[in-house]
mmCIF file of C-alpha atoms and ligand atoms in Angstrom:
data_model
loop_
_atom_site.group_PDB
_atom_site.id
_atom_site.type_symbol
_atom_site.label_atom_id
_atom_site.label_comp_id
_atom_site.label_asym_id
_atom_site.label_seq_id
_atom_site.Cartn_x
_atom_site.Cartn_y
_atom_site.Cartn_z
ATOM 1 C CA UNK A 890 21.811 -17.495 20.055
ATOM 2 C CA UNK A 891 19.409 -20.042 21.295
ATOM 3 C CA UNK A 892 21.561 -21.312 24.243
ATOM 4 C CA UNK A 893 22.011 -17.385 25.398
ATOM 5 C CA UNK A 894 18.066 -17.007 25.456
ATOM 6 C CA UNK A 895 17.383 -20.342 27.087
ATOM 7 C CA UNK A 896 19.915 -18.584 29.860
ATOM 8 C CA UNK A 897 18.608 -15.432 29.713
ATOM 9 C CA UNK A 898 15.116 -16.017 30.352
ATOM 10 C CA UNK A 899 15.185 -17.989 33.192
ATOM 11 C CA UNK A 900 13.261 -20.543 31.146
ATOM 12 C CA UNK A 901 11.675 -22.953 33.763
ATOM 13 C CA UNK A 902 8.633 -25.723 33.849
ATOM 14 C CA UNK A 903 5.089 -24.281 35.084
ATOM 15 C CA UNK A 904 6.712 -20.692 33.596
ATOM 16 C CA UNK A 905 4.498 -17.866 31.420
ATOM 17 C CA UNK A 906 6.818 -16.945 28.577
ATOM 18 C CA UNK A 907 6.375 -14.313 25.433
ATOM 19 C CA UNK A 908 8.325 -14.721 22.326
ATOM 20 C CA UNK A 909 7.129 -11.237 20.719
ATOM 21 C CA UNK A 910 8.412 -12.164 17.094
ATOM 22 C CA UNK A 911 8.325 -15.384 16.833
ATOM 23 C CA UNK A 912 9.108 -15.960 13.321
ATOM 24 C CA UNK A 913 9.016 -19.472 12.009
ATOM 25 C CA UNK A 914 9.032 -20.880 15.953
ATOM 26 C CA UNK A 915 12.814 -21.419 16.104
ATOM 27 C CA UNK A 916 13.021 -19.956 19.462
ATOM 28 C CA UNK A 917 9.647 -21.053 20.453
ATOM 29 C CA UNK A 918 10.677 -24.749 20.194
ATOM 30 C CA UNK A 919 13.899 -24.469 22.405
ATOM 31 C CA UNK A 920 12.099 -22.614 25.118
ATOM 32 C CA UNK A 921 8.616 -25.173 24.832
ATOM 33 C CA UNK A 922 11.008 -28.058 24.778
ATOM 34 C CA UNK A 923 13.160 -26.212 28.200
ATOM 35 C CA UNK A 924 10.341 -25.689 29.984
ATOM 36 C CA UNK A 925 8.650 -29.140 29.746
ATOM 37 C CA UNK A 926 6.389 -30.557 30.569
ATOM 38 C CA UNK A 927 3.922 -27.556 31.615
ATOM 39 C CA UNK A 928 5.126 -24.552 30.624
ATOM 40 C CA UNK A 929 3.872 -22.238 28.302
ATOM 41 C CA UNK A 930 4.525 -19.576 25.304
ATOM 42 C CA UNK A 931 2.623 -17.250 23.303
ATOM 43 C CA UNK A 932 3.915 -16.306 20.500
ATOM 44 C CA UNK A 933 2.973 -13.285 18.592
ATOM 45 C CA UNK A 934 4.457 -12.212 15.228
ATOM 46 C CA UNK A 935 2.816 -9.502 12.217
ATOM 47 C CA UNK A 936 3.350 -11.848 9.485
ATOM 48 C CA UNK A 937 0.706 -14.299 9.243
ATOM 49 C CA UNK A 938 2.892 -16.535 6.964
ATOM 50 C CA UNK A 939 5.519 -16.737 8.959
ATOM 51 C CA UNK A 940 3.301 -17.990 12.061
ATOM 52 C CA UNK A 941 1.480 -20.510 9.575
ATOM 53 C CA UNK A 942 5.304 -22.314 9.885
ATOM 54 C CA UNK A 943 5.380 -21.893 13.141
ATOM 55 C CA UNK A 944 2.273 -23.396 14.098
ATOM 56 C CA UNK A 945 3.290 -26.775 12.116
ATOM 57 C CA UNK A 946 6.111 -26.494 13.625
ATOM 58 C CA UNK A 947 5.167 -26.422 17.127
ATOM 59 C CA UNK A 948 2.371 -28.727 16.667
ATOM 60 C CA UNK A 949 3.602 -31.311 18.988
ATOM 61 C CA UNK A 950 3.409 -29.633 22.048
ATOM 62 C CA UNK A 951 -0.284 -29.359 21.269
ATOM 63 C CA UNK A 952 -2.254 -26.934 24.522
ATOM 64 C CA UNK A 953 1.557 -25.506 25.452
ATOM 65 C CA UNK A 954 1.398 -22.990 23.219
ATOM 66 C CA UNK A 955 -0.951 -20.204 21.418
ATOM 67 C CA UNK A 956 0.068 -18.158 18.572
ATOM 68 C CA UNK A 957 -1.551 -14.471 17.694
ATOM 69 C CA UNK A 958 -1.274 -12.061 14.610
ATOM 70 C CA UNK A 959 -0.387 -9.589 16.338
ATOM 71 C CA UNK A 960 2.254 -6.854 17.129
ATOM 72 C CA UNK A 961 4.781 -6.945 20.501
ATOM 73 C CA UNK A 962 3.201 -3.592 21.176
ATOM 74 C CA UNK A 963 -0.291 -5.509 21.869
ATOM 75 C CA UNK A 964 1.254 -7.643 24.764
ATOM 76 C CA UNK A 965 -0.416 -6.314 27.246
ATOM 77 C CA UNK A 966 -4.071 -6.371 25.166
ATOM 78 C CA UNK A 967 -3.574 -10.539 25.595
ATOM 79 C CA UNK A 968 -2.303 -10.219 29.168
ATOM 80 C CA UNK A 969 -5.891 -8.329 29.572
ATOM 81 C CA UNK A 970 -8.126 -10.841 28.015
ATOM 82 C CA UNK A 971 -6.175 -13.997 29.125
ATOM 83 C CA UNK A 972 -6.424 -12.392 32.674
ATOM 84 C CA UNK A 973 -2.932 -13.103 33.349
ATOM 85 C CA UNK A 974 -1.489 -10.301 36.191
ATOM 86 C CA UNK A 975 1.920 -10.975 34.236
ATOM 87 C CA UNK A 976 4.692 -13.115 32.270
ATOM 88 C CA UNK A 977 7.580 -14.857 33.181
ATOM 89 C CA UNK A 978 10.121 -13.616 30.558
ATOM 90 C CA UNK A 979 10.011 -12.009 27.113
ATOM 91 C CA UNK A 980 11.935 -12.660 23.956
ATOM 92 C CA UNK A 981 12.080 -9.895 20.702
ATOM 93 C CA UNK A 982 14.480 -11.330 18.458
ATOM 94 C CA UNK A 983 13.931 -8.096 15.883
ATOM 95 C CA UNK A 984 14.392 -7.751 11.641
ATOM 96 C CA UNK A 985 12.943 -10.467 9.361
ATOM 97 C CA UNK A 986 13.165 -14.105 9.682
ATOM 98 C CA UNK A 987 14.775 -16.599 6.779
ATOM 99 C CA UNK A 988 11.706 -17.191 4.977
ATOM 100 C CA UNK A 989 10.549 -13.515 4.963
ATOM 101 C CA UNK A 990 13.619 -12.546 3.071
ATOM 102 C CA UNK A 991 13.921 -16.239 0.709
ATOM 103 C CA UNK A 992 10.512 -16.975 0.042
ATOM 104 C CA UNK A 993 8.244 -14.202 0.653
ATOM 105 C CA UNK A 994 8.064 -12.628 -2.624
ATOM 106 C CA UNK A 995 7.491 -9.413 -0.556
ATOM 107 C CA UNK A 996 11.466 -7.706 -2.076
ATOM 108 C CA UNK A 997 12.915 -8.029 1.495
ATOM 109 C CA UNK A 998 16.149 -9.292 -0.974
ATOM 110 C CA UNK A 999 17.738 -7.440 -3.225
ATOM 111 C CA UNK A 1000 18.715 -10.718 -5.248
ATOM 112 C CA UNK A 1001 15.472 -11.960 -6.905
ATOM 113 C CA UNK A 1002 13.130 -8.977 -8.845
ATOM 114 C CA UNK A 1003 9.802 -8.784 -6.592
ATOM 115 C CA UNK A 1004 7.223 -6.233 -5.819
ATOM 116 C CA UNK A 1005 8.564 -3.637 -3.765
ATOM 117 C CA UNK A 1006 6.498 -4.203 -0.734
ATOM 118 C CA UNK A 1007 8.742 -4.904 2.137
ATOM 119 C CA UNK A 1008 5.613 -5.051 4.980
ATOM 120 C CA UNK A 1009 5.849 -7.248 7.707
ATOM 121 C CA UNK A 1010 1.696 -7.491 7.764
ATOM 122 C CA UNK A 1011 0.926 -6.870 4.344
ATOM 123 C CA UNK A 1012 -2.335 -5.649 5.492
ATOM 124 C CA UNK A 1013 -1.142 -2.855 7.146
ATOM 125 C CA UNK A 1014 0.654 0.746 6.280
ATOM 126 C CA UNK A 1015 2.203 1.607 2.774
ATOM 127 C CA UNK A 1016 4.366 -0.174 0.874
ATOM 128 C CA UNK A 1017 8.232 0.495 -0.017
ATOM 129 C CA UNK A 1018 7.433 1.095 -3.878
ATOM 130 C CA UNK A 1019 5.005 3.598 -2.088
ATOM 131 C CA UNK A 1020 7.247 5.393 0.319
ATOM 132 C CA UNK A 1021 10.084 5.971 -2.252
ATOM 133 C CA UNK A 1022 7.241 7.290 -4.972
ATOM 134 C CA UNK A 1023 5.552 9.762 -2.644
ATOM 135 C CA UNK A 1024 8.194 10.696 -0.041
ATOM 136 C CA UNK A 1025 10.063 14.060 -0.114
ATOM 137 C CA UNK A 1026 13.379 14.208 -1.062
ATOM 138 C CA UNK A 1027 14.711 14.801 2.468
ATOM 139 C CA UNK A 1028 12.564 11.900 3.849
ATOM 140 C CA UNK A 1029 14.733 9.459 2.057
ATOM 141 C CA UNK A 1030 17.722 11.095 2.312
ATOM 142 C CA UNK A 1031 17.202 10.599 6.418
ATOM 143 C CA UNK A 1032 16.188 7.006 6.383
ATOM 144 C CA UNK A 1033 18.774 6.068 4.160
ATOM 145 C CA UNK A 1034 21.582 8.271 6.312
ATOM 146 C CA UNK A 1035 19.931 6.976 9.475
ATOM 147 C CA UNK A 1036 18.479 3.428 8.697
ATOM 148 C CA UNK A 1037 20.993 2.156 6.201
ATOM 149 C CA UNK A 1038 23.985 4.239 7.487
ATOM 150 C CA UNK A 1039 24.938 4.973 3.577
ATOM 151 C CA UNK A 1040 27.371 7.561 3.178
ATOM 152 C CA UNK A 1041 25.911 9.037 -0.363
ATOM 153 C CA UNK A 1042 22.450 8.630 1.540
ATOM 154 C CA UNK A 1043 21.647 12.193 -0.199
ATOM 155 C CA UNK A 1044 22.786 11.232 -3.719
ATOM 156 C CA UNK A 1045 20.920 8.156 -3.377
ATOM 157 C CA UNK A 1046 17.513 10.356 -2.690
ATOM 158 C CA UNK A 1047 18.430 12.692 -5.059
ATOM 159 C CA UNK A 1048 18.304 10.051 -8.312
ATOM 160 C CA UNK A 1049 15.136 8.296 -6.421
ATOM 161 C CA UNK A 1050 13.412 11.578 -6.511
ATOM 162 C CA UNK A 1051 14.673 12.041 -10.029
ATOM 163 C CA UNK A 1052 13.610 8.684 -11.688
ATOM 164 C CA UNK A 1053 10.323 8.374 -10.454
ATOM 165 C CA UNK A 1054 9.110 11.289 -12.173
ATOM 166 C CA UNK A 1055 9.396 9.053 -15.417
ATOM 167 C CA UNK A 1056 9.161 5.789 -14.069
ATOM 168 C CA UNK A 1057 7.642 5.256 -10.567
ATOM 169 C CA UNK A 1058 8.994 2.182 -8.308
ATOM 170 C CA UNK A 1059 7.514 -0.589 -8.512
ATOM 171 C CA UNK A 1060 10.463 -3.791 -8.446
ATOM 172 C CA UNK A 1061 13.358 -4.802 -6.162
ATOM 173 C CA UNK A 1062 15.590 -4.606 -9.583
ATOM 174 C CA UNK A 1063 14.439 -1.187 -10.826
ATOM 175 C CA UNK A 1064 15.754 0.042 -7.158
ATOM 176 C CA UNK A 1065 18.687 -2.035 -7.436
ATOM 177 C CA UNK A 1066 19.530 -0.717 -11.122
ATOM 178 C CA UNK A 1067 18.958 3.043 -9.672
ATOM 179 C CA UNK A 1068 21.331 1.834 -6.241
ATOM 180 C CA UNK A 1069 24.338 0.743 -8.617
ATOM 181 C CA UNK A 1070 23.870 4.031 -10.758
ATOM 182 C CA UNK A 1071 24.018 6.369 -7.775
ATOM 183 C CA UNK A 1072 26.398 4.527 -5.634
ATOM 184 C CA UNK A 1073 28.546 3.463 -8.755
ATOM 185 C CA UNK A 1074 30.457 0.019 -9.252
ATOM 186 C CA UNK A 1075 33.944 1.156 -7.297
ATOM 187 C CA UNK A 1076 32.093 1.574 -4.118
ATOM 188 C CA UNK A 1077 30.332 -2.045 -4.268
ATOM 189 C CA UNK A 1078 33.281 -3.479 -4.654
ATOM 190 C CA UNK A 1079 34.454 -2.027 -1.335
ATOM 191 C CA UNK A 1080 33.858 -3.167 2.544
ATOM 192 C CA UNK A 1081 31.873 -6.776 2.992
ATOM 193 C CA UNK A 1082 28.417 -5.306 2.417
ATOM 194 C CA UNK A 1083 26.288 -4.455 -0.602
ATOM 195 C CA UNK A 1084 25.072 -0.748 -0.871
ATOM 196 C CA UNK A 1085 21.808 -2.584 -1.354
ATOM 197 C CA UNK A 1086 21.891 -4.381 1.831
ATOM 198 C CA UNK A 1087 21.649 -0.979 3.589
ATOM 199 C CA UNK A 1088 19.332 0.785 1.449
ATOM 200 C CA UNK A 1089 16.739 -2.073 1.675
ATOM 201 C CA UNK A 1090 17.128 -2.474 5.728
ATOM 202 C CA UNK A 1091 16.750 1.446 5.532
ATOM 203 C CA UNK A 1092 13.391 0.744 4.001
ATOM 204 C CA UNK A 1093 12.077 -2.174 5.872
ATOM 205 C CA UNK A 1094 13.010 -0.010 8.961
ATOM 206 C CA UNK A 1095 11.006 2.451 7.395
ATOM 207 C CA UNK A 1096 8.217 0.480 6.279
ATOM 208 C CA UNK A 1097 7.275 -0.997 9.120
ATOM 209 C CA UNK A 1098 8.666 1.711 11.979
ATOM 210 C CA UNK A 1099 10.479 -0.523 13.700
ATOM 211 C CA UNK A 1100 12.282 1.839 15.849
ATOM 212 C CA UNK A 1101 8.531 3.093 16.655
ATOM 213 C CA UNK A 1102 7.248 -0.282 17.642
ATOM 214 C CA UNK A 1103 10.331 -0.961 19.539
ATOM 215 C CA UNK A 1104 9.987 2.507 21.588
ATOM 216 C CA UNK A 1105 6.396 1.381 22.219
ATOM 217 C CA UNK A 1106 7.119 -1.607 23.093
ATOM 218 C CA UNK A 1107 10.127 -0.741 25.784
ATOM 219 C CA UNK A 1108 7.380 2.116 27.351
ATOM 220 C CA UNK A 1109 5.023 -0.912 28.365
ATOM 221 C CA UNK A 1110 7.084 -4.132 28.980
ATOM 222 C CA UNK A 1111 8.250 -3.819 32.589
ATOM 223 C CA UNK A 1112 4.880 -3.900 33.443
ATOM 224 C CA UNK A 1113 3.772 -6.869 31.887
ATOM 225 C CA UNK A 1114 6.473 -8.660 33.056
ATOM 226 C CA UNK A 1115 6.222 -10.345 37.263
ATOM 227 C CA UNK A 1116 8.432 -9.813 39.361
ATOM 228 C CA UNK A 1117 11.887 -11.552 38.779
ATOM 229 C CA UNK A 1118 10.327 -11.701 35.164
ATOM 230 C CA UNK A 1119 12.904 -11.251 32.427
ATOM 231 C CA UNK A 1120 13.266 -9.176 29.519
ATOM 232 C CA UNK A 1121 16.129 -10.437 26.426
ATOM 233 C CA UNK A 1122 16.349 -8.209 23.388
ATOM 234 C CA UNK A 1123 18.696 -9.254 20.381
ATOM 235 C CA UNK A 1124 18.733 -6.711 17.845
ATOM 236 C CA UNK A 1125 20.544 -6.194 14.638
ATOM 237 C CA UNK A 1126 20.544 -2.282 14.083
ATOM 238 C CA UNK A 1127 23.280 0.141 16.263
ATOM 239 C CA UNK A 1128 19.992 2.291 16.734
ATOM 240 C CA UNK A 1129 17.861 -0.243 18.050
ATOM 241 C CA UNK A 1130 20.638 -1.856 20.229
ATOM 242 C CA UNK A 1131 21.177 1.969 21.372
ATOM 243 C CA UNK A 1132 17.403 3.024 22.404
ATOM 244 C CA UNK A 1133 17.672 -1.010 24.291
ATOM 245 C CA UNK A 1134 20.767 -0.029 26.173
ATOM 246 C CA UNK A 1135 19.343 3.430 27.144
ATOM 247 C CA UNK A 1136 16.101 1.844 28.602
ATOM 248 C CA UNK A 1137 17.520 -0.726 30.445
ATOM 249 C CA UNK A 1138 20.214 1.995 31.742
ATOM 250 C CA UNK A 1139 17.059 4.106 32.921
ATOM 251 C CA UNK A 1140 15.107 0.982 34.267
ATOM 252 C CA UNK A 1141 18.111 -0.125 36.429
ATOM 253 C CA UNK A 1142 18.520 3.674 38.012
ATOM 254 C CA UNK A 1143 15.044 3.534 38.810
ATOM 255 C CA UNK A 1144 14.819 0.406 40.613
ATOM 256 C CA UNK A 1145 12.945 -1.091 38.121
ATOM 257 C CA UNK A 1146 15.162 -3.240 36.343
ATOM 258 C CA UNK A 1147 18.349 -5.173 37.245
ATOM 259 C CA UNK A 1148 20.473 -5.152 33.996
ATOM 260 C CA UNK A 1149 22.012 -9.172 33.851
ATOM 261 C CA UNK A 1150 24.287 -7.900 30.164
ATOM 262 C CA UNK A 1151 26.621 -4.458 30.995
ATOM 263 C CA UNK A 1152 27.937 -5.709 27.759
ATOM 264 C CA UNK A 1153 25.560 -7.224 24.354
ATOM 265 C CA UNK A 1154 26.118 -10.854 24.393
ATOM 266 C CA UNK A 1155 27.535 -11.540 20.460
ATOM 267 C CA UNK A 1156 27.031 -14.808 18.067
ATOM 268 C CA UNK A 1157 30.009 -17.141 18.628
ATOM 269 C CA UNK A 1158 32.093 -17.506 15.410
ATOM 270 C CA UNK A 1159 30.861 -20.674 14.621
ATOM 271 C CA UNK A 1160 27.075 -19.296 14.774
ATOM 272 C CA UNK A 1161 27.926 -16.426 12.467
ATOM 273 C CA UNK A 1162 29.439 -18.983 10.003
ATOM 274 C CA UNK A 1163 26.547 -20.999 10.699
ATOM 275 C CA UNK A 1164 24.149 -18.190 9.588
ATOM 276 C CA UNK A 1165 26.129 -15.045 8.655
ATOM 277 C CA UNK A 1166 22.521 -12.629 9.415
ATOM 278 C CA UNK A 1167 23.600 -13.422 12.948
ATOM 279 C CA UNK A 1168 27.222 -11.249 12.703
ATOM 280 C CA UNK A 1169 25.437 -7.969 13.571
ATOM 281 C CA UNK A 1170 23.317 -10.158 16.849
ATOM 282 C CA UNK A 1171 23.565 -7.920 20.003
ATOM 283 C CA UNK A 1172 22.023 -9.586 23.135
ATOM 284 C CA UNK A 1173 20.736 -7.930 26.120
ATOM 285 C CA UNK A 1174 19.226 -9.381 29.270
ATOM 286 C CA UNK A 1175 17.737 -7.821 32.423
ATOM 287 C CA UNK A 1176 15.379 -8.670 35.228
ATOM 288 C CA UNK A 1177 12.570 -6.930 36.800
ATOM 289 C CA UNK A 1178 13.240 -6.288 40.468
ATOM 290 C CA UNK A 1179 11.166 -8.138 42.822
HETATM 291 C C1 SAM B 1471 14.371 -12.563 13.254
HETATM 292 S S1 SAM B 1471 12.728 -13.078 13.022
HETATM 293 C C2 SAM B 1471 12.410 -14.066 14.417
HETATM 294 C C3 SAM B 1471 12.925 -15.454 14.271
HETATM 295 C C4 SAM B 1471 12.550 -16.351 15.440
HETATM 296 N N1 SAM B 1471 13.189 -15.892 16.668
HETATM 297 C C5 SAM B 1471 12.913 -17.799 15.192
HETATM 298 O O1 SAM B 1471 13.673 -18.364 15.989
HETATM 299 O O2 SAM B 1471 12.417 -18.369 14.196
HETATM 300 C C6 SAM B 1471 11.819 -11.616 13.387
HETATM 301 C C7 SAM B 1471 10.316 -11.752 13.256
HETATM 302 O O3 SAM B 1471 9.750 -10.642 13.939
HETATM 303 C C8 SAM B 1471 8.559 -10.267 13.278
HETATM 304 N N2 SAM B 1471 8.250 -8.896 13.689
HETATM 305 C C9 SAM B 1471 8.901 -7.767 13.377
HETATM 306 N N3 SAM B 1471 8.329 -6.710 13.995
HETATM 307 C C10 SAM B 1471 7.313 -7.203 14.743
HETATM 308 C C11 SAM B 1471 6.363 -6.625 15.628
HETATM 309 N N4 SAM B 1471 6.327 -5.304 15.851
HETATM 310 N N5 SAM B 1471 5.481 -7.438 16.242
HETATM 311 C C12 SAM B 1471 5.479 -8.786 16.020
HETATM 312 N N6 SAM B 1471 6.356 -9.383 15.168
HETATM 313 C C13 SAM B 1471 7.254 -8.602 14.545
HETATM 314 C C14 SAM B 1471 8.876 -10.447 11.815
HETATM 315 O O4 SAM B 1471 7.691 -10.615 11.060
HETATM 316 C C15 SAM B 1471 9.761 -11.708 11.855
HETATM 317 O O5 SAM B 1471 8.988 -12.854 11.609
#
């Protein structure tokens, strides 16, 4: 949805812009190249490999751009030491980029058989293998319910909690294996998704408490944003699209956000054939009031 950003954040020459996850620089590039030949982007992202791509990738536009290992909660940390009083317009385009889930080796997929990590920075928190060996029965039986919207979310815990006692977690397969056993092979056939799918967004979601970070972040970002400033979220998850539509419902009645979306802007169906991740994309937009 690059056009729809480019739109949605005002993106203008001699412009301050944030893109918050910035992945391997995708977005970063459209918005560097639209707001030629002085304007400027940090980007932040947790996962140091990821920004390693995105660094060679943005390497021609040289002093345009800086890039920090860091989380979209710690915006307003660089605002502080930059001494910046504020940004022109900030981009979270949330979940895991391409080469996270192909070529991370960090069992974002459930189609290879990796190390059940699933961390964004693996330097920080526990990993998935860890979470489904040590949490309580009713723990998983929420994420997976909440998270991964599974309908036999508690006979999926149940088996988890089950297994491990003989053989803890440790592989994408092994959690695969114990997926197929619980959910059974009638149901996979069903519906367009994989159980899988929605067990292992459950645990990334989990893992790295992305509806946490996302509340944290939506506390904090109208005031690191100027005035006429704009804010675009695109988010894969009902719940995240959900606590996004609240704020900016909350912003709005208290004059401190215009809302520019009443409705998510969605993928066009070329996009989504393009890059079927994108069919779930919701895009909102608003502005902070002047
Ligand atoms: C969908 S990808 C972004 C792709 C990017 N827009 C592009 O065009 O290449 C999401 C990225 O957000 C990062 N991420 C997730 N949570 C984050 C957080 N709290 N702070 C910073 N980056 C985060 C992930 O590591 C991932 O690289």
């Amino acid at each position: 949805m690059v056009k729809e950003v480019l739109v949605g954040l005002n993106c203008r020459p001699g412009h301050l812009y944030v893109d918050g996850t910035v992945g391997e620089g995708g977005h970063a590039a459209a918005i560097l190249d639209r707001t030629a030949p002085d304007g400027e982007l940090w980007g932040l992202d947790q996962d140091l490999a990821v920004l390693q791509t995105a660094t060679a990738r943005l390497a021609h536009h040289t002093s345009r751009f800086r890039l920090y290992n860091f989380s979209y909660t710690q915006i307003g940390n660089i605002l502080e030491e930059e001494g910046q009083p504020g940004l022109d317009g900030i981009l979270l385009d949330l979940g895991l980029s391409s080469q996270q889930l192909q070529q991370s080796r960090r069992g974002f997929s459930f189609m290879g058989d990796e190390p059940l990590d699933m961390r964004f920075n693996p330097q920080e928190g526990e990993t998935a293998a860890h979470l489904l060996n040590t949490w309580p029965v009713a723990a998983l039986e929420r994420i997976f319910w909440e998270y991964g919207e599974e309908p036999r979310a508690r006979k999926l815990a149940h088996l988890v909690a089950q297994i491990r006692r003989r053989t803890p977690f440790s592989t994408t397969q092994q959690l695969v294996r114990v997926i197929n056993q619980a959910l059974g092979p009638g149901r996979r056939s069903r519906g367009r998704l994989h159980p899988a799918t929605r067990v292992f967004q459950a645990l990334r979601i989990a893992v790295n408490r992305e509806l946490e970070q996302l509340d944290a972040f939506l506390s904090q970002a109208p005031a690191w944003l100027l005035p006429g400033g704009r804010l675009v979220i695109i988010s894969y998850h009902s719940l995240e699209d959900r606590q996004v539509k609240q704020r900016l419902a909350a912003w709005e009645k208290a004059g401190v956000m215009r809302r520019l979306t009443r409705k998510p802007l969605t993928p066009t169906a070329a996009e989504v054939a393009r890059n079927p991740r994108a069919r779930s994309a919701k895009l909102r937009t608003a502005e902070k009031i002047s």
